[in-house]
Coordinates of C-alpha atoms and ligand atoms in Angstrom, one line a residue:
M2 CA 25.5 -4.3 32.3
L3 CA 25.4 -5.6 28.9
G4 CA 23.9 -9.1 27.7
N5 CA 26.2 -11.9 26.6
M6 CA 24.4 -12.8 23.4
Q7 CA 25.5 -12.5 19.7
S8 CA 25.1 -9.2 18.3
Q9 CA 24.7 -10.6 14.6
G10 CA 23.1 -7.8 12.3
L11 CA 19.6 -8.4 11.0
L12 CA 20.3 -8.7 7.4
I13 CA 17.9 -9.0 4.4
S14 CA 20.4 -11.6 2.6
D15 CA 19.9 -13.7 5.5
I16 CA 16.2 -14.2 5.0
L17 CA 16.8 -15.7 1.3
E18 CA 19.7 -17.9 2.8
F19 CA 17.4 -19.1 5.1
A20 CA 14.4 -19.8 2.9
A21 CA 16.6 -21.6 0.3
Q22 CA 17.9 -24.3 3.0
A23 CA 14.8 -24.5 5.5
H24 CA 11.5 -24.1 3.1
P25 CA 12.4 -26.3 -0.2
D26 CA 8.8 -26.8 -0.9
A27 CA 7.9 -23.3 -1.2
N28 CA 7.7 -21.5 -4.4
I29 CA 7.7 -18.3 -6.1
V30 CA 4.9 -18.1 -9.0
S31 CA 4.7 -15.1 -11.2
R32 CA 2.6 -14.2 -14.0
S33 CA 5.5 -13.0 -16.3
V34 CA 5.0 -9.7 -18.3
E35 CA 6.0 -11.6 -21.5
G36 CA 2.9 -14.2 -20.9
G37 CA 3.0 -17.4 -19.0
I38 CA 3.4 -18.6 -15.6
H39 CA 7.2 -18.7 -14.1
R40 CA 7.6 -21.0 -11.1
Y41 CA 10.6 -21.7 -9.0
T42 CA 11.9 -22.1 -5.6
Y43 CA 13.8 -19.8 -3.1
A44 CA 17.0 -21.6 -3.7
D45 CA 16.5 -20.7 -7.3
A46 CA 15.9 -17.1 -6.6
L47 CA 18.8 -17.1 -4.4
A48 CA 21.2 -18.2 -6.9
R49 CA 19.8 -15.7 -9.5
S50 CA 20.1 -13.0 -6.9
K51 CA 23.6 -13.7 -6.6
Q52 CA 24.1 -13.7 -10.2
L53 CA 22.6 -10.4 -10.5
A54 CA 25.0 -9.1 -7.5
N55 CA 27.7 -10.3 -9.3
A56 CA 26.5 -8.5 -12.5
L57 CA 25.9 -5.1 -10.6
E58 CA 29.4 -5.1 -9.1
R59 CA 30.7 -5.7 -12.7
L60 CA 28.6 -2.5 -13.3
G61 CA 30.6 -0.8 -10.6
I62 CA 27.9 -0.6 -8.1
K63 CA 28.9 0.3 -4.7
S64 CA 27.2 0.2 -1.2
G65 CA 24.8 3.1 -0.9
D66 CA 24.3 3.4 -4.7
R67 CA 20.7 3.7 -5.6
I68 CA 19.3 1.2 -8.0
A69 CA 15.8 2.1 -9.2
T70 CA 13.0 -0.2 -10.6
I71 CA 9.9 0.5 -12.5
A72 CA 8.3 -2.8 -12.2
W73 CA 5.4 -5.3 -11.5
N74 CA 5.3 -8.0 -9.3
T75 CA 7.2 -10.5 -10.5
Y76 CA 10.1 -12.9 -9.7
R77 CA 12.7 -10.6 -11.3
H78 CA 11.6 -7.6 -9.0
F79 CA 12.0 -10.1 -6.4
E80 CA 15.5 -10.9 -7.3
I81 CA 16.4 -7.3 -7.6
Y82 CA 15.1 -6.6 -4.2
Y83 CA 17.6 -9.3 -2.8
A84 CA 20.7 -8.7 -5.1
V85 CA 20.6 -4.9 -4.6
S86 CA 19.9 -4.5 -0.9
G87 CA 22.1 -7.7 0.1
M88 CA 25.0 -6.1 -1.5
G89 CA 24.6 -3.1 0.2
A90 CA 23.1 -1.0 -2.3
I91 CA 19.5 0.6 -2.2
T92 CA 16.5 -0.7 -3.9
H93 CA 14.6 2.3 -5.1
T94 CA 11.1 1.3 -6.1
I95 CA 9.2 3.6 -8.2
N96 CA 5.5 3.9 -8.7
P97 CA 4.9 4.3 -12.4
R98 CA 1.4 5.9 -11.8
L99 CA 3.3 9.2 -10.5
F100 CA 2.9 12.1 -13.0
P101 CA 6.1 12.4 -15.4
E102 CA 7.4 15.2 -13.2
Q103 CA 7.3 13.5 -10.2
L104 CA 9.1 10.7 -11.9
S105 CA 11.8 12.8 -13.1
Y106 CA 12.0 14.7 -9.6
I107 CA 12.7 11.6 -7.8
I108 CA 14.8 9.8 -10.1
Q109 CA 17.1 13.0 -10.0
H110 CA 16.6 13.4 -6.1
A111 CA 17.7 9.8 -5.6
E112 CA 20.4 10.0 -8.0
D113 CA 19.5 6.5 -9.5
Q114 CA 22.5 5.0 -11.2
Y115 CA 20.5 2.3 -13.0
L116 CA 17.0 1.9 -13.7
F117 CA 15.5 -1.4 -14.1
V118 CA 12.1 -1.5 -16.2
D119 CA 9.5 -3.9 -17.1
L120 CA 8.7 -4.2 -20.9
T121 CA 5.4 -2.4 -20.3
F122 CA 7.0 0.7 -18.9
V123 CA 9.8 1.0 -21.6
P124 CA 7.6 3.6 -23.3
L125 CA 7.0 5.7 -19.9
V126 CA 10.9 5.8 -19.4
E127 CA 11.4 7.0 -23.0
K128 CA 9.4 9.9 -22.4
L129 CA 11.5 10.7 -19.3
A130 CA 14.8 10.3 -21.2
D131 CA 15.5 14.2 -20.7
S132 CA 15.9 13.8 -17.2
L133 CA 17.9 10.5 -17.1
A134 CA 21.4 12.2 -17.5
G135 CA 22.6 10.9 -14.5
V136 CA 21.4 7.1 -15.1
K137 CA 24.2 5.1 -16.3
G138 CA 22.1 2.4 -18.0
I139 CA 18.7 1.2 -18.3
V140 CA 18.1 -2.6 -17.7
V141 CA 14.9 -4.3 -19.4
M142 CA 13.5 -7.0 -17.2
T143 CA 13.3 -9.4 -19.9
D144 CA 15.3 -11.8 -22.4
E145 CA 17.2 -11.3 -25.6
A146 CA 14.0 -12.5 -27.7
H147 CA 11.8 -9.8 -25.8
M148 CA 14.3 -7.0 -26.1
P149 CA 12.5 -4.0 -27.3
E150 CA 12.8 -1.5 -30.2
S151 CA 13.7 1.9 -28.2
S152 CA 15.1 5.2 -28.4
L153 CA 16.8 4.8 -25.0
E154 CA 20.7 5.1 -24.7
N155 CA 22.3 2.3 -22.7
L156 CA 19.7 -0.3 -23.0
L157 CA 20.9 -3.6 -21.3
C158 CA 19.0 -6.9 -21.3
Y159 CA 18.3 -8.4 -17.7
E160 CA 18.9 -12.1 -18.6
T161 CA 22.0 -11.3 -20.7
L162 CA 23.4 -9.2 -18.2
A163 CA 22.8 -11.9 -15.0
S164 CA 22.8 -15.3 -16.7
N165 CA 26.6 -15.4 -17.5
E166 CA 27.7 -14.4 -13.8
S167 CA 28.6 -17.2 -11.1
P168 CA 25.8 -18.1 -8.9
E169 CA 28.9 -17.8 -6.2
Y170 CA 28.3 -14.4 -4.0
Q171 CA 29.6 -13.6 -0.5
W172 CA 27.0 -11.3 0.8
P173 CA 28.8 -8.5 2.8
C174 CA 28.2 -8.6 6.5
L175 CA 26.7 -5.1 6.9
D176 CA 25.4 -3.1 9.9
D177 CA 21.9 -3.7 9.9
N178 CA 21.5 0.0 10.1
T179 CA 22.4 0.2 6.3
A180 CA 20.0 1.5 4.3
A181 CA 18.2 -1.2 2.2
A182 CA 15.3 0.2 0.2
L183 CA 14.1 3.7 -0.7
C184 CA 10.3 4.5 -1.5
Y185 CA 8.7 8.0 -2.3
T186 CA 5.6 9.0 -0.7
S187 CA 2.9 9.8 -3.4
G188 CA 2.0 13.0 -1.5
T189 CA -1.2 15.2 -3.1
T190 CA 0.9 18.3 -2.5
G191 CA 4.7 19.4 -3.1
N192 CA 7.2 16.9 -4.2
P193 CA 7.2 13.2 -2.9
K194 CA 9.3 12.7 0.1
G195 CA 11.7 9.6 0.2
V196 CA 11.6 7.4 3.0
L197 CA 14.9 5.3 3.4
Y198 CA 14.2 1.9 5.1
S199 CA 17.3 0.2 6.7
H200 CA 17.9 -3.7 6.9
R201 CA 17.2 -3.5 10.5
S202 CA 13.5 -1.8 10.1
T203 CA 12.8 -4.3 7.2
I204 CA 13.6 -7.5 9.0
I205 CA 11.8 -6.3 12.4
H206 CA 9.0 -5.3 10.3
A207 CA 8.8 -8.8 8.5
F208 CA 8.9 -10.5 11.9
A209 CA 5.8 -8.5 13.0
A210 CA 3.9 -8.5 10.0
S211 CA 3.9 -12.4 9.8
Q212 CA 2.5 -12.8 13.3
K213 CA -0.9 -14.5 13.7
D214 CA -2.2 -11.5 15.1
A215 CA -1.0 -9.2 12.2
L216 CA -0.9 -10.8 8.4
D217 CA -0.6 -14.3 9.6
I218 CA 1.8 -15.8 7.0
S219 CA 3.5 -19.0 7.6
E220 CA 4.8 -22.3 6.1
G221 CA 2.0 -23.6 3.9
S222 CA 0.4 -20.1 3.3
R223 CA -0.1 -19.2 -0.4
V224 CA 0.1 -15.5 -0.6
L225 CA -1.1 -13.1 -3.2
P226 CA 0.2 -9.6 -3.0
V227 CA -1.8 -7.6 -5.2
V228 CA -0.5 -4.5 -3.3
P229 CA 2.5 -3.5 -5.8
M230 CA 6.2 -4.0 -5.0
F231 CA 6.6 -0.4 -6.0
H232 CA 4.4 0.7 -3.4
V233 CA 5.9 0.2 0.3
C234 CA 7.5 -2.7 -0.7
A235 CA 4.5 -4.7 -1.5
W236 CA 3.6 -4.4 2.6
G237 CA 7.1 -6.3 3.2
V238 CA 5.3 -9.7 1.6
P239 CA 8.6 -10.2 -0.3
Y240 CA 10.5 -10.5 3.3
S241 CA 7.8 -12.0 5.4
A242 CA 6.7 -14.9 3.1
P243 CA 10.7 -16.1 2.5
M244 CA 11.1 -15.8 6.2
T245 CA 8.2 -17.8 7.1
G246 CA 8.0 -20.5 4.1
A247 CA 5.1 -19.1 2.6
T248 CA 4.6 -19.6 -1.4
I249 CA 4.4 -16.2 -3.0
V250 CA 2.1 -15.7 -6.2
F251 CA 3.1 -12.5 -8.1
P252 CA 0.5 -11.3 -10.2
G253 CA 2.7 -9.5 -12.9
A254 CA 0.7 -6.9 -14.5
G255 CA -2.6 -8.9 -14.4
M256 CA -4.6 -6.8 -11.8
D257 CA -8.0 -6.9 -13.3
G258 CA -10.6 -9.2 -11.8
A259 CA -10.7 -11.8 -14.6
S260 CA -6.7 -12.3 -14.5
L261 CA -6.6 -12.3 -10.6
T262 CA -9.7 -14.8 -10.4
E263 CA -7.9 -17.2 -12.9
L264 CA -4.7 -17.0 -11.0
I265 CA -6.4 -17.2 -7.4
Q266 CA -8.1 -20.4 -8.6
S267 CA -5.5 -21.9 -10.4
E268 CA -2.7 -21.8 -7.6
Q269 CA -5.2 -22.2 -5.2
V270 CA -4.4 -19.0 -3.2
D271 CA -5.3 -18.4 0.6
L272 CA -4.0 -15.1 1.5
L273 CA -4.9 -11.9 -0.6
L274 CA -3.4 -8.4 0.0
G275 CA -4.4 -5.0 -1.8
V276 CA -6.5 -1.7 -1.5
P277 CA -10.2 -1.5 -2.2
T278 CA -10.3 -0.5 -5.4
V279 CA -8.6 -3.9 -6.8
W280 CA -11.2 -5.8 -4.7
L281 CA -14.1 -3.9 -6.1
G282 CA -12.9 -5.0 -9.6
L283 CA -12.2 -8.7 -8.5
L284 CA -15.9 -8.9 -6.7
N285 CA -17.7 -7.5 -9.6
H286 CA -16.0 -9.9 -12.0
L287 CA -17.0 -12.9 -9.8
D288 CA -20.5 -11.5 -9.9
E289 CA -20.7 -11.2 -13.4
V290 CA -19.4 -14.6 -14.1
G291 CA -21.3 -16.4 -11.0
E292 CA -17.8 -17.7 -9.8
K293 CA -17.1 -18.4 -6.2
L294 CA -13.7 -18.3 -4.7
D295 CA -12.8 -21.6 -2.8
S296 CA -9.2 -21.4 -1.7
V297 CA -9.2 -17.6 -0.1
E298 CA -9.4 -18.0 3.5
R299 CA -8.4 -14.2 4.4
V300 CA -8.3 -10.8 2.1
V301 CA -6.0 -8.0 3.8
I302 CA -7.4 -4.5 2.9
G303 CA -5.5 -1.4 3.7
G304 CA -4.3 1.6 1.7
S305 CA -8.0 3.1 1.8
A306 CA -10.7 2.4 4.2
A307 CA -12.5 -1.0 3.6
P308 CA -16.3 -0.4 3.2
V309 CA -18.6 -2.7 5.0
S310 CA -20.4 -3.8 1.8
M311 CA -17.1 -5.1 0.8
I312 CA -16.4 -6.8 4.3
E313 CA -19.8 -8.6 4.0
A314 CA -19.4 -9.8 0.3
F315 CA -16.3 -11.6 0.8
D316 CA -17.8 -13.2 4.0
K317 CA -20.9 -14.0 2.6
K318 CA -20.3 -14.7 -1.1
H319 CA -16.8 -16.2 -0.7
D320 CA -16.3 -17.5 2.5
A321 CA -13.3 -15.1 3.0
M322 CA -12.8 -13.3 6.2
V323 CA -11.4 -9.4 5.6
V324 CA -8.5 -8.4 7.5
H325 CA -8.5 -4.6 7.8
A326 CA -5.1 -3.1 8.0
W327 CA -3.8 0.4 8.3
G328 CA -0.4 1.9 7.8
M329 CA 1.7 4.3 5.6
T330 CA 5.0 4.7 3.2
E331 CA 6.6 6.4 6.4
M332 CA 5.6 3.0 8.5
S333 CA 7.1 0.4 6.3
P334 CA 3.9 0.4 6.2
L335 CA 2.2 -1.9 8.9
G336 CA 0.7 -0.1 12.0
T337 CA -2.6 -1.8 12.9
V338 CA -4.3 -4.8 11.6
C339 CA -8.1 -5.8 12.5
A340 CA -7.0 -9.5 12.9
P341 CA -9.6 -12.0 13.5
G342 CA -8.7 -13.0 16.7
R343 CA -11.2 -15.0 19.6
Y344 CA -13.1 -11.7 20.2
L345 CA -13.8 -10.7 16.6
R346 CA -15.1 -14.3 15.8
S347 CA -17.1 -14.7 18.9
L348 CA -19.4 -11.6 17.5
P349 CA -22.7 -11.9 15.5
D350 CA -22.3 -11.2 11.8
K351 CA -23.5 -7.5 11.8
E352 CA -21.5 -6.6 14.9
R353 CA -18.4 -8.5 13.4
Y354 CA -18.5 -6.4 10.3
A355 CA -18.9 -3.0 12.1
L356 CA -15.9 -3.9 14.1
Q357 CA -14.0 -5.1 10.9
T358 CA -14.6 -1.8 9.4
K359 CA -12.0 -0.2 12.0
Q360 CA -8.5 -0.5 11.1
G361 CA -7.6 -2.6 14.2
R362 CA -5.0 -2.7 17.2
A363 CA -1.5 -1.7 16.8
V364 CA 1.1 -4.4 16.3
F365 CA 3.9 -4.9 18.6
G366 CA 6.3 -2.4 18.2
I367 CA 4.4 0.3 17.2
Q368 CA 2.7 2.5 19.9
I369 CA 0.0 4.6 18.8
K370 CA -2.1 7.7 20.4
I371 CA -4.6 10.2 19.3
V372 CA -4.3 14.0 20.7
D373 CA -6.3 17.2 20.3
E374 CA -4.9 20.5 19.1
D375 CA -3.0 21.6 22.1
N376 CA -1.3 17.9 21.8
Q377 CA -3.2 16.6 25.0
E378 CA -3.9 12.9 24.7
L379 CA -7.5 12.0 24.0
P380 CA -9.2 9.1 25.5
H381 CA -9.6 5.5 24.1
D382 CA -13.4 5.6 24.0
G383 CA -14.5 5.0 20.3
Q384 CA -15.7 8.6 20.4
A385 CA -13.1 11.0 21.0
F386 CA -11.1 11.7 17.8
G387 CA -8.0 13.6 17.2
R388 CA -4.5 13.3 15.2
L389 CA -2.8 9.8 15.3
L390 CA 0.7 9.8 16.3
V391 CA 2.8 6.7 16.2
K392 CA 6.3 5.6 17.3
G393 CA 8.3 2.6 16.6
P394 CA 11.4 1.0 15.1
W395 CA 10.0 0.9 11.2
V396 CA 8.6 4.3 11.7
V397 CA 10.7 7.1 9.7
E398 CA 12.7 9.5 11.6
R399 CA 13.4 12.1 8.7
Y400 CA 12.9 12.1 5.1
Y401 CA 15.6 11.2 2.8
L402 CA 18.2 14.1 2.3
S403 CA 16.5 15.8 5.1
E404 CA 18.4 17.8 8.0
E405 CA 15.2 18.1 9.9
S406 CA 13.8 15.1 11.9
A407 CA 10.1 14.2 11.0
L408 CA 9.0 13.8 14.7
D409 CA 8.0 16.3 17.6
D410 CA 10.2 16.7 20.4
Q411 CA 8.9 13.4 22.5
G412 CA 9.9 11.4 19.3
W413 CA 6.3 10.8 17.6
F414 CA 5.5 11.0 14.2
D415 CA 2.5 12.8 13.1
T416 CA 0.6 10.5 10.4
G417 CA -1.8 13.4 9.2
D418 CA -4.9 11.0 10.1
V419 CA -7.5 11.5 12.4
A420 CA -8.8 8.5 14.1
T421 CA -10.4 7.2 17.4
I422 CA -9.3 4.5 19.5
D423 CA -12.0 2.3 21.5
E424 CA -11.4 0.8 25.1
R425 CA -10.1 -2.4 23.4
G426 CA -7.7 -0.6 21.6
Y427 CA -9.0 -0.8 18.1
M428 CA -8.2 2.3 16.1
Q429 CA -10.6 3.8 13.4
I430 CA -9.7 6.2 10.8
V431 CA -12.1 8.8 10.7
D432 CA -10.2 10.9 8.0
R433 CA -7.2 12.6 6.7
K434 CA -6.7 15.7 8.3
K435 CA -7.2 17.8 5.6
D436 CA -10.2 15.9 4.4
V437 CA -12.4 16.3 7.5
I438 CA -15.3 18.3 7.3
K439 CA -15.9 21.2 10.0
S440 CA -19.5 21.8 10.1
G441 CA -20.5 24.2 12.6
G442 CA -17.5 23.5 15.0
E443 CA -18.2 19.9 14.8
W444 CA -16.4 17.2 12.5
I445 CA -17.7 15.0 10.0
S446 CA -15.9 11.8 8.4
S447 CA -15.7 11.9 4.8
I448 CA -14.7 8.5 4.8
E449 CA -17.5 7.2 6.8
L450 CA -19.8 9.0 4.5
E451 CA -18.3 7.4 1.5
N452 CA -18.5 3.8 3.1
V453 CA -22.1 4.1 3.4
A454 CA -22.7 5.7 0.0
V455 CA -20.8 3.0 -1.7
G456 CA -23.2 0.4 -0.1
Y457 CA -26.0 1.9 -2.4
E458 CA -26.5 -0.4 -5.0
T459 CA -26.3 1.9 -8.0
V460 CA -23.2 3.6 -6.8
Q461 CA -20.0 2.7 -8.3
E462 CA -17.6 5.1 -6.3
A463 CA -18.1 8.0 -4.0
C464 CA -16.1 10.8 -2.7
V465 CA -17.3 13.5 0.1
I466 CA -15.7 16.8 0.4
A467 CA -16.1 19.8 2.3
A468 CA -17.7 22.8 0.4
R469 CA -18.0 26.3 2.1
H470 CA -21.3 27.1 3.5
E471 CA -22.7 30.6 4.7
K472 CA -24.1 29.2 8.0
W473 CA -22.1 26.2 8.8
D474 CA -18.9 27.0 7.4
E475 CA -18.5 23.9 5.3
R476 CA -21.0 21.0 4.8
P477 CA -20.5 17.6 3.0
L478 CA -21.0 17.5 -0.9
L479 CA -21.1 13.9 -2.2
L480 CA -19.7 13.6 -5.6
V481 CA -20.8 9.7 -7.2
V482 CA -20.0 7.8 -10.1
P483 CA -23.2 5.9 -10.6
V484 CA -22.7 1.9 -11.9
S485 CA -22.7 2.1 -15.8
G486 CA -26.0 2.1 -17.4
K487 CA -28.0 2.5 -14.0
S488 CA -30.2 5.0 -13.0
L489 CA -29.4 6.9 -9.6
D490 CA -32.2 8.9 -7.6
K491 CA -30.1 11.6 -5.5
Q492 CA -32.9 11.8 -2.6
D493 CA -33.0 8.2 -2.5
L494 CA -29.4 7.8 -2.0
L495 CA -29.5 10.8 0.9
A496 CA -32.3 8.8 2.4
H497 CA -30.1 5.6 2.3
I498 CA -27.3 7.5 3.8
G499 CA -29.2 9.0 6.6
K500 CA -30.2 5.7 8.0
Y501 CA -26.8 4.8 8.9
V502 CA -25.3 8.4 10.2
A503 CA -26.5 11.5 12.3
S504 CA -28.9 13.6 10.2
W505 CA -26.7 16.3 10.4
W506 CA -24.2 14.1 8.8
V507 CA -25.9 13.7 5.7
P508 CA -24.4 15.6 2.7
D509 CA -26.5 18.7 1.5
D510 CA -26.4 17.5 -2.2
V511 CA -25.0 14.8 -4.6
V512 CA -23.3 15.5 -7.8
L513 CA -23.2 12.7 -10.2
V514 CA -19.8 12.7 -12.2
E515 CA -18.4 10.2 -14.8
S516 CA -15.0 9.3 -12.9
L517 CA -12.9 10.5 -10.0
P518 CA -9.4 11.4 -9.7
H519 CA -7.2 9.2 -7.7
T520 CA -3.4 9.4 -6.5
A521 CA -0.6 7.2 -7.8
T522 CA -1.7 4.5 -5.1
G523 CA -5.5 4.6 -5.8
K524 CA -6.5 6.9 -3.3
L525 CA -9.1 9.6 -4.3
L526 CA -7.3 13.1 -5.0
K527 CA -9.4 15.4 -3.1
K528 CA -7.1 18.5 -3.5
D529 CA -8.6 19.5 -7.1
L530 CA -11.9 18.5 -6.1
R531 CA -12.1 20.6 -3.4
E532 CA -11.1 23.6 -5.3
T533 CA -13.5 23.1 -8.1
Y534 CA -16.7 22.6 -5.8
Q535 CA -15.4 24.9 -2.9
D536 CA -18.1 27.3 -3.7
Y537 CA -21.0 24.9 -4.9
F538 CA -23.2 25.6 -1.8
L539 CA -22.5 29.6 -1.9
S540 CA -23.0 29.6 -5.5
S541 CA -26.3 27.9 -5.4
A542 CA -27.4 29.7 -2.2
K543 CA -27.3 33.0 -4.2
A544 CA -29.0 31.2 -7.4
M545 CA -32.0 30.4 -5.2
Ligands
AMP3 P1 0.5 5.8 1.8 O1 1.6 6.2 2.5 O2 0.5 6.1 0.1 O3 0.5 4.1 1.9 O4 -0.8 6.1 2.3 C1 -0.9 6.0 3.7 C2 -2.3 6.8 3.8 O5 -3.4 6.0 3.6 C3 -2.6 6.8 5.7 O6 -1.9 8.0 6.2 C4 -4.1 6.6 5.7 O7 -4.6 8.2 5.3 C5 -4.5 5.8 4.2 N1 -4.8 4.7 4.7 C6 -3.9 3.8 4.4 N2 -4.4 2.4 5.0 C7 -5.9 3.0 5.3 C8 -7.2 2.0 5.7 N3 -7.1 0.7 6.1 N4 -8.3 2.9 5.8 C9 -8.4 4.3 5.8 N5 -7.2 4.9 5.2 C10 -6.0 4.4 5.0

């Protein structure tokens, strides 16, 4: 027997319609790309999204067409999210930090019809001109006064395009499994793969993400997503904030410590979201100028592991609670959150910091398990580690245009991460599967070693990779970028690491480097380093 309730679809356009009516006091504040602060309400954003939807219809955009963006977090990007998905087309957010060949590949693979770009990225798009044959026009996200000189053909101005249109528009009543947004993974090998989110998956994810035991976004929150809208839809904040009536503060292109500090203080932001690298920049800046953040209550850190030194610095210096979260493009992205619940808050500082380095418990909707090489489920004892598999209504089923399912025959998606799960259900990422160091048949976590190394005062950034070893197969090699102008004693650093990990985990050597390579989403790019240093111990053994 079926239930008797209405089967109304879960549609992205309904979020903004709702926010405009129910949350007149909430705002969208943006640092604009042209300079200055832009401020308006959800009702204003709704009217402008409808104008843009009318403009897109006039350009001939139909349901299912892909509209790409290469843009910062701003109100115009937000309007595109709603106009495009709301009308039944697909918002394809592109990460400008991808390599030019990858950018060309994904624009062609997605068959984008129009490209919306911020002023900053016009030169980047000019370099891609040869691969834009299928793109009908490029819309620069600015007004007439700021339109750039450009060699690009079919250049349109965002404000001119949208401002003459009517703010009346009837959103279509779509099936909620209709595709809404497309985001390519920034994989370190092979071509990027597209993950195609639906209206349904986006809305359920936004419900789950805003819960108290997840990101805890609600009416009155003042949220600053530093995580880009081109990276997994800024972790869903552009949906969960209007859904709950939170004010969003968009940083535009200002991701450096000084710009962030200024925006956080002037807008009295209480919730920050972003990757560890950004927070390192912010914390360093605050130390330099001797400023304290007084409005910030929580800092959500994901994308890479949050080191204990960062968790402690936010707590002790800024009275802000780090909320460690884990997820991936394939998961929209939220999987687990280490939310500051009753148990976590009850712990003495040192134990609490240790727990906060774990990525937390699954949010309702996501199932997680760890398995060994034979696919046998491993115990939740916080010790056993294996491949992390996930299931859930906002997890990918297959990649865009792929014929094959991305799941195993039981419907689980293999995240490529290796993790432990403890008795209380807290998951901890040990490593990416390909980055784990296998020393004499035992596994060593490169992430844990990196986190301990960055706690050493003259280490700016650390990266641990496996290098081949005659006796042990592989041994850890530590690459370090020292804090500029400071000296670093290798033996002292290794002794520091030895205080926190088993002695056989301590890296066999330290190499000082000027910088480390990163992926487009700011993660350490270890592939090339592994190739460069794979014989490091073999050749030093021969040399001895
Ligand atoms: P992406 O799809 O680019 O967002 O990358 C997802 C991957 O980033 C995950 O599979 C993890 O390897 C890594 N990741 C995300 N969040 C965390 C975290 N909190 N700690 C450690 N690794 C993380």
